[in-house]
Every structure is written in structure tokens, then in C-alpha cells.
C-alpha positions as MATLAB code, in Angstrom:
seq = 'MSKKVSLKLDIKVIPSKLSGELKLPPSKSIAHRHIICSALAEGVSEISNIAYSQDILASIDAMKALGARFEMGKDCIKVYGIGNKIKLLEIDDKASDKEKRNKLEAKDIATRESNNKDYIEKLVINCRESGSTIRFLLPILTIFNKKFHIQAQGRLLKRPMDPYFKIFDMEGISYQKNQEEILIEGGKGLRSEKFYMDGKISSQFISGMMFLLPLLNHDSEIIIENKLESKSYVDLTIDCLSKYGIEIENNEYKSFKIKANQSYISRDSYIEGDYSQAAFFAVANALGNEIDMLGVSESSLQGDRKILELLKNFGASVKFVDYLISEDLDLEKNIDNELKNKESSLDEKSNRKKLLIRQGCKKGYSFDGSDIPDIVPIVALLASLSKGKTRISNIFRLRIKESDRLEAVDCELNKLGANIKSGEDFLEINGVEKLNGAVIVDSHKDHRIAMMLAIASTVCKEAIIIKDADSVSKSFPDFWEKYRELGGIYECDLG';
ca = [
     -38.299   -0.145   25.036;
     -38.628   -3.493   27.926;
     -40.909   -3.001   30.860;
     -39.634   -1.345   33.859;
     -38.233   -4.216   36.177;
     -39.267   -4.012   39.738;
     -36.271   -6.119   41.820;
     -36.555   -8.509   44.720;
     -34.024   -8.608   46.606;
     -33.562  -12.285   45.746;
     -32.943  -13.314   42.350;
     -32.652  -16.869   40.315;
     -30.857  -16.497   37.467;
     -30.911  -19.117   34.392;
     -27.674  -19.665   32.960;
     -27.917  -18.220   29.317;
     -26.503  -16.743   26.896;
     -26.054  -13.222   26.300;
     -25.381  -11.619   22.772;
     -26.370   -8.175   20.845;
     -25.132   -4.394   21.431;
     -25.164   -2.868   24.340;
     -24.636    1.008   24.370;
     -22.694    1.320   27.670;
     -23.781    3.648   30.331;
     -21.312    6.605   31.250;
     -18.252    6.740   33.086;
     -19.852    7.626   37.195;
     -15.817    8.345   37.742;
     -16.112   11.361   35.191;
     -19.618   12.106   35.631;
     -18.508   12.125   39.573;
     -15.785   15.474   38.242;
     -17.826   17.324   36.166;
     -20.556   17.187   38.535;
     -18.113   18.955   40.765;
     -16.604   21.533   38.571;
     -19.712   22.509   37.060;
     -20.919   23.287   40.140;
     -18.007   25.342   41.775;
     -18.406   27.331   37.795;
     -19.291   30.595   37.034;
     -22.337   30.378   34.912;
     -24.528   27.906   33.272;
     -23.097   23.926   32.081;
     -24.931   21.575   30.295;
     -23.712   17.638   30.803;
     -25.101   15.020   28.297;
     -25.166   11.478   28.666;
     -25.352   10.923   32.065;
     -26.664    7.852   34.246;
     -28.300    8.480   37.591;
     -27.087    5.619   39.416;
     -27.570    6.133   43.894;
     -23.422    7.642   44.126;
     -24.114   10.032   40.777;
     -27.838   11.527   42.786;
     -25.231   11.860   45.863;
     -22.948   14.111   45.000;
     -26.058   15.651   42.918;
     -27.329   16.442   45.924;
     -24.265   17.539   47.621;
     -23.700   20.285   45.349;
     -27.292   20.933   45.629;
     -27.057   21.704   49.319;
     -23.845   24.084   48.697;
     -26.157   25.936   46.230;
     -26.020   25.125   42.944;
     -28.738   23.895   41.379;
     -29.561   21.557   38.654;
     -32.379   20.718   36.060;
     -32.123   17.465   35.316;
     -33.545   15.665   31.893;
     -33.463   11.851   31.107;
     -29.375   11.830   30.335;
     -28.971   15.299   30.385;
     -28.086   17.585   33.131;
     -27.898   21.848   33.001;
     -25.961   22.871   35.992;
     -26.487   26.595   37.741;
     -23.218   27.157   39.165;
     -22.195   29.114   42.115;
     -18.982   30.836   41.265;
     -20.009   33.882   41.874;
     -20.745   33.075   45.202;
     -17.480   31.427   46.088;
     -16.195   35.066   45.123;
     -17.889   35.952   48.097;
     -16.647   33.934   50.068;
     -12.702   34.273   49.407;
     -10.470   34.482   52.800;
      -7.785   36.889   53.843;
      -4.828   34.389   54.177;
      -3.322   36.891   56.403;
      -6.151   37.797   58.903;
      -6.808   36.124   61.948;
      -9.767   33.625   62.290;
     -11.634   36.747   63.876;
     -11.436   38.881   61.254;
     -12.435   36.173   58.749;
     -15.185   35.297   61.002;
     -16.235   38.668   60.802;
     -15.923   39.017   57.200;
     -17.847   35.754   56.248;
     -20.993   36.595   59.121;
     -21.549   40.509   57.636;
     -21.681   38.619   53.871;
     -24.306   35.873   55.572;
     -26.422   39.031   56.958;
     -26.606   40.758   54.161;
     -27.489   37.604   51.873;
     -29.959   37.134   54.709;
     -31.522   40.341   54.695;
     -31.349   39.974   50.785;
     -33.643   37.435   51.247;
     -35.499   37.880   54.057;
     -35.230   34.331   55.020;
     -34.431   33.149   58.138;
     -30.852   32.114   58.784;
     -29.789   28.260   58.761;
     -26.759   27.691   59.750;
     -26.520   24.027   59.851;
     -26.502   21.636   56.606;
     -27.344   18.213   56.177;
     -25.354   16.376   53.824;
     -26.377   12.482   52.579;
     -23.332   11.283   50.787;
     -25.510    7.675   50.392;
     -22.306    5.284   49.691;
     -20.555    7.255   47.469;
     -16.924    7.248   48.558;
     -15.891   10.094   45.390;
     -18.722   11.851   46.919;
     -17.856   12.110   50.783;
     -13.826   12.303   49.661;
     -14.433   14.998   47.404;
     -16.818   16.751   48.874;
     -15.128   17.111   52.577;
     -11.984   19.830   51.475;
     -14.151   21.892   49.404;
     -16.848   22.403   52.487;
     -13.955   23.943   54.072;
     -14.353   27.424   52.775;
     -18.137   27.752   53.683;
     -19.226   29.465   56.481;
     -21.668   26.684   57.870;
     -21.500   23.813   59.851;
     -22.403   20.532   57.479;
     -23.212   17.082   58.825;
     -22.247   14.664   56.765;
     -24.325   11.389   56.646;
     -23.849    8.193   55.079;
     -25.104    4.495   54.382;
     -23.324    0.935   54.356;
     -19.846    0.949   55.062;
     -19.075    4.137   54.088;
     -18.205    5.596   57.483;
     -15.922    2.624   58.188;
     -13.647    3.279   55.147;
     -10.385    5.476   56.100;
     -10.828    9.807   56.100;
      -7.512   10.394   57.823;
      -5.824   12.041   55.924;
      -8.266   14.741   55.672;
      -8.500   14.481   59.353;
      -4.843   15.001   59.405;
      -5.143   17.989   57.354;
      -7.927   19.622   59.743;
      -5.746   18.764   62.742;
      -3.252   20.774   61.474;
      -5.542   23.212   60.243;
      -7.920   24.392   63.144;
     -10.928   23.262   61.562;
     -13.255   21.931   63.829;
     -14.718   18.288   62.988;
     -16.440   15.297   64.504;
     -16.626   12.165   63.132;
     -18.831    8.689   64.655;
     -20.502    6.272   63.420;
     -23.136    7.841   61.884;
     -22.078   10.828   60.824;
     -18.898   13.340   60.681;
     -19.299   17.172   61.599;
     -16.850   19.310   60.239;
     -17.543   23.708   61.046;
     -16.284   25.376   57.727;
     -15.492   29.144   56.911;
     -11.647   28.776   57.434;
     -10.343   27.631   54.734;
      -6.633   26.298   54.775;
      -3.762   27.952   54.797;
      -0.621   25.840   54.566;
       1.150   25.772   51.219;
       2.144   22.389   51.343;
       0.194   18.947   51.775;
       2.021   15.749   52.353;
      -0.093   13.101   51.131;
       0.426    9.443   51.048;
       0.060    7.640   47.137;
      -0.223    4.812   48.775;
      -4.189    5.883   50.348;
      -7.143    6.050   47.439;
      -6.461    9.235   45.076;
      -9.213   10.634   45.732;
      -8.104   12.352   48.671;
      -5.788   13.860   46.082;
      -8.276   14.888   43.988;
     -10.257   16.269   46.861;
      -7.877   18.208   47.390;
      -7.135   19.404   43.927;
     -11.172   20.885   43.395;
     -10.462   22.997   46.178;
      -7.083   24.378   46.402;
      -7.427   26.330   42.992;
      -9.988   28.913   44.946;
      -7.519   29.468   47.641;
      -5.814   33.039   47.944;
      -1.903   31.514   48.038;
      -0.347   28.923   45.699;
       0.181   25.800   47.056;
       1.057   22.486   46.558;
       0.277   18.938   47.152;
       3.338   16.758   47.906;
       3.103   12.989   47.038;
       4.817   10.554   50.011;
       5.479    6.757   48.271;
       4.697    5.767   45.169;
       1.411    6.597   43.791;
      -1.176    4.544   43.033;
      -4.457    4.584   40.910;
      -2.484    7.834   38.713;
      -5.413    7.466   35.870;
      -7.885    8.645   38.481;
      -5.604   11.577   39.055;
      -5.170   12.180   35.464;
      -9.219   11.896   35.416;
      -9.443   14.962   38.109;
      -6.422   17.059   36.408;
      -7.889   16.529   32.411;
     -11.135   17.852   33.912;
      -9.919   20.593   35.699;
      -8.244   21.617   32.674;
     -12.044   21.464   31.289;
     -13.032   24.188   33.646;
     -10.185   26.071   33.379;
      -8.347   25.216   36.730;
      -4.687   24.167   35.874;
      -2.801   21.667   37.147;
       0.823   21.079   37.351;
       2.284   18.185   37.570;
       5.377   16.984   38.359;
       6.199   13.114   37.239;
       3.397   12.034   40.030;
       5.833   13.448   42.669;
       4.163   16.996   43.521;
       1.059   18.679   41.898;
       1.441   22.893   41.811;
      -1.438   24.732   41.753;
      -2.017   28.910   41.712;
      -4.264   30.796   43.373;
      -7.295   32.727   42.678;
      -8.497   30.551   39.950;
     -11.873   30.148   38.344;
     -13.961   27.625   37.597;
     -15.264   28.344   34.246;
     -18.634   26.745   32.788;
     -18.534   24.305   29.903;
     -20.797   22.075   28.181;
     -19.611   17.717   27.954;
     -20.302   14.805   26.708;
     -19.473   12.052   29.633;
     -17.850    9.229   27.675;
     -18.725    5.088   28.320;
     -17.736    3.773   31.633;
     -14.882    0.727   31.278;
     -15.434   -0.360   34.714;
     -19.133   -1.210   33.687;
     -17.072   -2.348   30.043;
     -15.838   -4.850   31.862;
     -18.303   -7.092   33.049;
     -19.752   -7.327   29.197;
     -15.811   -7.778   28.381;
     -15.261  -10.449   30.619;
     -18.419  -12.473   29.205;
     -17.693  -11.644   25.827;
     -14.310  -13.992   27.038;
     -16.170  -16.528   28.383;
     -18.410  -17.280   24.962;
     -20.896  -14.431   25.135;
     -21.237  -12.013   21.851;
     -21.941   -8.854   23.248;
     -20.785   -5.641   20.932;
     -20.269   -2.551   23.193;
     -21.338    0.819   21.788;
     -19.635    4.268   23.646;
     -16.609    3.733   25.363;
     -13.554    5.920   23.843;
     -10.548    4.036   22.478;
      -7.855    6.832   24.010;
      -9.723    6.847   27.323;
      -8.107    7.964   30.391;
      -9.568    6.044   32.517;
      -7.668    3.845   34.573;
      -9.556    0.398   34.049;
      -9.241    0.598   30.352;
      -6.133   -1.715   31.158;
      -9.142   -4.422   31.101;
      -8.634   -4.369   27.543;
      -4.721   -5.384   27.888;
      -5.647   -7.723   30.520;
      -8.154   -9.778   28.368;
      -5.267   -9.973   25.595;
      -3.041  -11.497   28.164;
      -5.871  -14.132   29.380;
      -6.311  -15.317   25.401;
      -8.841  -13.187   24.322;
      -8.802  -11.086   20.497;
     -10.400   -7.354   20.915;
     -10.667   -4.536   18.588;
     -12.303   -1.493   17.941;
     -14.032   -0.720   14.462;
     -16.356    2.381   13.582;
     -19.728    2.698   13.873;
     -22.397    5.333   12.015;
     -25.209    6.267   14.739;
     -28.845    4.959   12.974;
     -32.335    4.600   13.532;
     -32.912    1.259   15.536;
     -30.129    1.874   18.013;
     -30.956    4.253   21.056;
     -28.040    6.217   21.077;
     -29.369   10.033   20.425;
     -29.281   10.341   16.461;
     -29.446   14.133   16.514;
     -27.288   14.408   19.378;
     -25.135   17.036   17.073;
     -27.951   19.421   17.427;
     -28.705   19.010   20.672;
     -25.532   19.466   21.970;
     -24.791   23.229   23.059;
     -21.077   23.569   21.801;
     -18.343   21.948   19.470;
     -16.177   20.786   22.184;
     -18.691   18.988   23.646;
     -19.833   17.617   20.089;
     -16.292   16.230   19.727;
     -16.257   14.381   22.912;
     -19.222   12.350   21.669;
     -17.745   11.881   18.578;
     -14.644   10.235   19.787;
     -16.776    7.200   21.727;
     -18.560    6.590   18.088;
     -16.887    3.230   18.164;
     -17.786   -0.867   18.182;
     -15.364   -2.388   20.899;
     -15.716   -6.274   19.660;
     -14.455   -8.744   22.146;
     -13.950  -12.422   21.445;
     -13.207  -15.741   23.314;
      -9.887  -17.014   22.690;
      -8.069  -20.222   24.196;
      -7.930  -19.088   28.371;
      -4.795  -19.322   30.024;
      -4.243  -17.957   33.810;
      -2.606  -14.322   34.213;
      -0.768  -12.838   37.157;
      -0.598   -9.439   37.369;
      -0.643   -6.225   40.050;
      -4.407   -5.407   40.765;
      -3.355   -1.794   42.963;
      -4.591    0.617   39.974;
      -7.656   -1.109   39.323;
      -9.452   -2.464   42.252;
     -12.625   -2.102   40.586;
     -12.396   -4.768   38.222;
     -10.291   -7.425   39.596;
     -13.724   -9.450   40.517;
     -15.067   -9.637   37.387;
     -11.041  -10.806   36.325;
     -11.196  -13.336   38.978;
     -14.148  -14.572   37.442;
     -12.137  -14.919   34.179;
      -9.404  -16.342   36.069;
     -11.639  -19.245   37.626;
     -12.242  -20.324   33.933;
      -8.821  -20.135   32.563;
      -6.141  -22.945   32.695;
      -3.480  -22.603   34.911;
      -2.606  -20.135   37.780;
      -3.286  -16.525   38.303;
      -2.277  -14.470   41.109;
      -4.029  -10.616   41.730;
      -1.842   -9.264   43.935;
      -1.534   -5.823   45.792;
      -5.416   -5.705   46.004;
      -5.815   -5.201   50.316;
      -8.024   -1.823   49.436;
     -10.252   -4.301   48.108;
     -11.193   -5.284   51.835;
     -12.320   -1.533   52.703;
     -14.708   -0.963   49.894;
     -18.619   -1.117   50.153;
     -18.459   -4.874   50.429;
     -14.532   -7.405   51.786;
     -14.072   -7.755   48.503;
     -11.335  -10.045   48.496;
     -13.599  -12.601   51.052;
     -16.673  -11.582   48.839;
     -14.935  -13.135   45.536;
     -12.948  -16.283   47.629;
     -16.738  -17.213   49.304;
     -18.926  -16.648   46.320;
     -17.192  -18.443   43.567;
     -15.840  -20.409   45.168;
     -19.665  -21.568   45.679;
     -20.000  -22.248   42.846;
     -17.238  -24.891   41.763;
     -14.085  -22.472   41.253;
     -10.399  -22.950   43.039;
      -9.584  -19.250   44.740;
      -7.684  -18.417   47.565;
      -7.449  -14.913   49.153;
      -4.946  -13.579   51.416;
      -4.418  -10.002   53.256;
      -3.753   -9.148   49.896;
      -3.322  -11.297   47.112;
      -6.248  -13.882   45.192;
      -4.681  -17.096   44.148;
      -6.961  -18.827   41.873;
      -6.396  -22.198   39.880;
      -8.288  -22.375   36.890;
     -11.488  -24.812   36.069;
     -13.052  -26.270   33.945;
     -16.911  -25.153   34.554;
     -18.972  -23.666   37.447;
     -21.242  -25.406   38.800;
     -24.846  -22.999   40.085;
     -27.248  -24.379   41.916;
     -26.617  -22.718   44.911;
     -27.767  -19.146   46.806;
     -24.803  -16.587   46.395;
     -24.744  -13.310   48.238;
     -23.931  -10.042   46.781;
     -22.690   -8.347   50.145;
     -24.841   -5.836   49.118;
     -22.101   -4.624   46.826;
     -22.650   -4.274   43.416;
     -19.556   -5.431   41.561;
     -20.045   -8.374   43.565;
     -23.632   -8.731   42.320;
     -22.694   -8.620   38.414;
     -20.051  -10.388   38.175;
     -21.950  -13.159   39.326;
     -24.534  -12.020   37.271;
     -21.843  -12.736   34.834;
     -21.017  -16.230   36.044;
     -24.531  -17.085   35.982;
     -23.878  -17.344   31.732;
     -21.219  -20.079   32.363;
     -22.814  -22.163   35.344;
     -24.456  -25.179   34.828;
     -27.506  -24.556   36.848;
     -29.160  -21.487   37.594;
     -28.224  -19.676   40.934;
     -30.278  -17.374   43.392;
     -27.839  -13.975   44.066;
     -29.136  -11.737   46.922;
     -29.727   -8.161   47.378;
     -29.163   -8.411   43.388;
     -31.075   -4.579   43.464;
     -27.290   -3.119   45.362;
     -26.267   -2.740   41.364;
     -28.590    0.618   41.368;
     -25.512    2.309   42.962;
     -23.713    2.467   40.005;
     -25.956    0.689   36.910;
     -29.568    1.488   37.992;
     -31.073   -0.348   34.839;
     -28.315   -3.423   35.057;
     -31.030   -5.873   35.142;
     -33.205   -4.476   32.377;
     -30.299   -4.444   30.043;
     -28.723   -8.000   30.910;
     -32.984   -9.212   29.716;
     -32.502   -7.299   26.610;
     -29.473   -8.925   25.834;
     -31.132  -12.580   26.520;
     -30.406  -13.015   29.849;
     -33.000  -14.995   32.116;
     -34.016  -14.294   35.468;
     -37.314  -14.538   37.512;
     -38.554  -11.693   40.062;
     -41.558   -9.209   39.700;
     -42.572   -7.320   36.969;
     -44.088   -3.815   38.173;
];
């Protein structure tokens, strides 16, 4: 096991070839969903193969604030859900607001008396920089008779939240937003039966509504206006909900019907490998590195699985092969005995594939990036070293991520010798033969930009210095340790 790395904010990365086997980190997108579903369920669930990135810790802390309890192991969590408490909070939709308040207050008084503690009316929840956490959480808060102070870090509160605020305005839910926090007074739930949502907004808003609506006392429907982007993330939500006993009727992504009075059911699960993270090492291979990736599902619903199709179009070779777990791989050899039920064991077995990607004749390829914004920065690196022109279009949403990723990609890769032009919603890239290095590049405190630059260093002529390299902790806490294990060379202090 490598020694734990304690990083300075800036590190110097020396060009080196990466090779070996890498177990990919579990999918952050899927893990968020399982944390929320298991916390809303009645009973105990166990989530295996989980990594404690800053985003995942934000979701865990948020659900703790709502009453769920977590026993956190090295790479698994036991979750004690609050499904029984949610049943106590059911609201009669036909009752007046005053009657609803009286019912909820009576239940809160009973809880206070039984605990013999002072009642805490206000709860502070820090979502850190996690867009998934805050957007999945906000609708759920409306059924809890508390006042919530939602705090955040970085650019999170500058990112759009208006779809929820419009719903809160229509529903009479009290909220305030400033540069430091969002204040929400819950307890009312949502009374409408139909919710109109723009398909061009982040799919996280639609997923957030799907977590809440099954708990209401009336049937409801989400109606999509305009074409729905990032469908795969909605698919991940529906799939996860179904595993926890919640049914969502998908009408060709034009609307989603949700039955009332559903209950989340506890279960055990295994989180598959993350294609968003696999994309960095996949592109590294397409640029001449040789990393065999373990743990991703060949039949995954993750939208970023499209990296495989893109790599083929850029000229790389892609294939899956079976592998057996062996003692020399840190892959939880006895996991079948540790998992608690058949379903989660099958989840794990479906990920026993080795993903092999190798360099081919690199050629430019233009595509629409609207459904896969998270992998655009690393694909832009590949396009920079591919013959001909690449245009990545419909990617305006990259401007409102942890950084303005269009600006970051344009600025930092051009420093290295790439030929990139960014527009309002596109990147236009003319391939070059090589990247130079010998410069200071900036991660913009964005985990995906930092990891993209780390991969870029493997094909630079000279070393580069990456500012705020520790930003990788948002999604991949041990990225730099894994990078070194694969042969990457960098200079920093060891803790």
C-alpha cells in the first residue's frame, strides 16, 4: 500500500508513461442516489464499494441532518433509514395550512417529550460544492417541519436553482437566498399534481423531484418542456429508485408519472465503477499510456459510458475482457461472503470486466456534448493531439460548473501548446503534434480540470506545475496516489 500523500496546493508533474492495473473508483452519481434512497427507506441498507469524496460526504452529512444514521467502514456504509419517521410526517393534502401545522407540531411535541430534550427548530446543512447534493435535497426538505439553513462552498450557490424557486413560489414555501446560504422553511410538502420542468436545465432538478414525489399523498406528474438533455442521469435515478421499491412511469421522457404514498424499501447494493473517472485514464491510453481498468460495467446506464464510443471515433481500440479476482489485486477477494443479499452480489459480479483501450491513429471527431458535459475537458485533450479539426457543441452548461470549464480548457491547454478556441457554447480544436509543458497551469480549483492536466502531463515534453492540484478530493480523493502507483512522477511533500 502506498504512503498517504499530503499535497501542497501546487505540485510539479514530470512527464512519464502510466501503466498497470487500476481499480476505478465507484460511480459518484450512482452513490449519491443510493445514499439518499437508503436514508429515506425504513430499515437498514448496506452500500458496498463506496469512496468518501467530498461530494459523497456532503450527501451523507445532509441525510444525517434529516435523521438517518450511518456506520461508515473503509469502503462500505451501513445506513439506518428514516422511513418510519417520514410516515409520521404525512400531510393531508385537503387540510388547511393551519391544520397541517397543528398536526406536525403535535407530532414534534410528542417527539420532544419522548426524548426529553430541547427542540431544535433550525438545522444547518453544508452541501460543500456538491451540485447533486443540493439539487437532490431541496425538494425533500419541504416535508420536514424544520427551518433549514443550506450552506455551500465554492461556486455552488452561483449555479442555477431557479426551477425549484419557481415551484416554491407557486406552493407558498418560504425561502430566501443570498451569497452565503439558502434558507427554507419546510413542513408544507407540495400540493400540485403537475410540475412543468424545462428539459434543457440540469437533469438534477428532475431527479430531485423524483426522490420527493412518491412520498406525497396524491399522484403527481413531471411534464418535460423542450427536449430532455442528460437523459442517462434520469435513467440512473429511475433505476436506483426501482431498486428501493419506488416506481416511476416514464412516458418517452416527455413526462413522468408518480403514484402517491410509496415507501422506500431498504436493500443492499454494490456501486459500479465510475465512467466519468474512467474517461481520464481511457484518454491517457488513447494517447499512448497502457492502463488496464477494472470495475466498470459493460452494460452500465451511466451516460459517460459514451467515452467508449467517442474513443472509437477518435481512432482508439476498445474492448472488454473477463478477469478473475486474485490475491495480488486489492479487489475485496471475499466480497461475495461479505455482501448481504443476492442482488448486491450480482451487482458486484456484473463489474468483473477489464476494460482495455489502446492508442490508434488519432483523428479529429466533432460531436454534441450536451449529454456528457463532465467528460468534455478530457476529450478536449485527446482532440488537441488528434489530426484535423474537432468541434464540441452545445456545452454552455460547462460555464456554470465548479469553474467555467470552457474558459479553463481553452486557457490551460493553449498554455501547453494546443490550438483551441472557445465560444459561448462550443470548443473548436485544431489538432497539434505535441504539447510542450514548462509552464504553470491552473486547475481553477476544479477537480476535472486538475485531473485532465495530470493526464496532459504524460504527453508533454517538459514538466508542468499544476495549481490547486488538491481539488481532485471533490470526486477522487486518492487520485494522486493512484497516479503514482501507475508510474506517474510528481514532486510534493509526503505526510
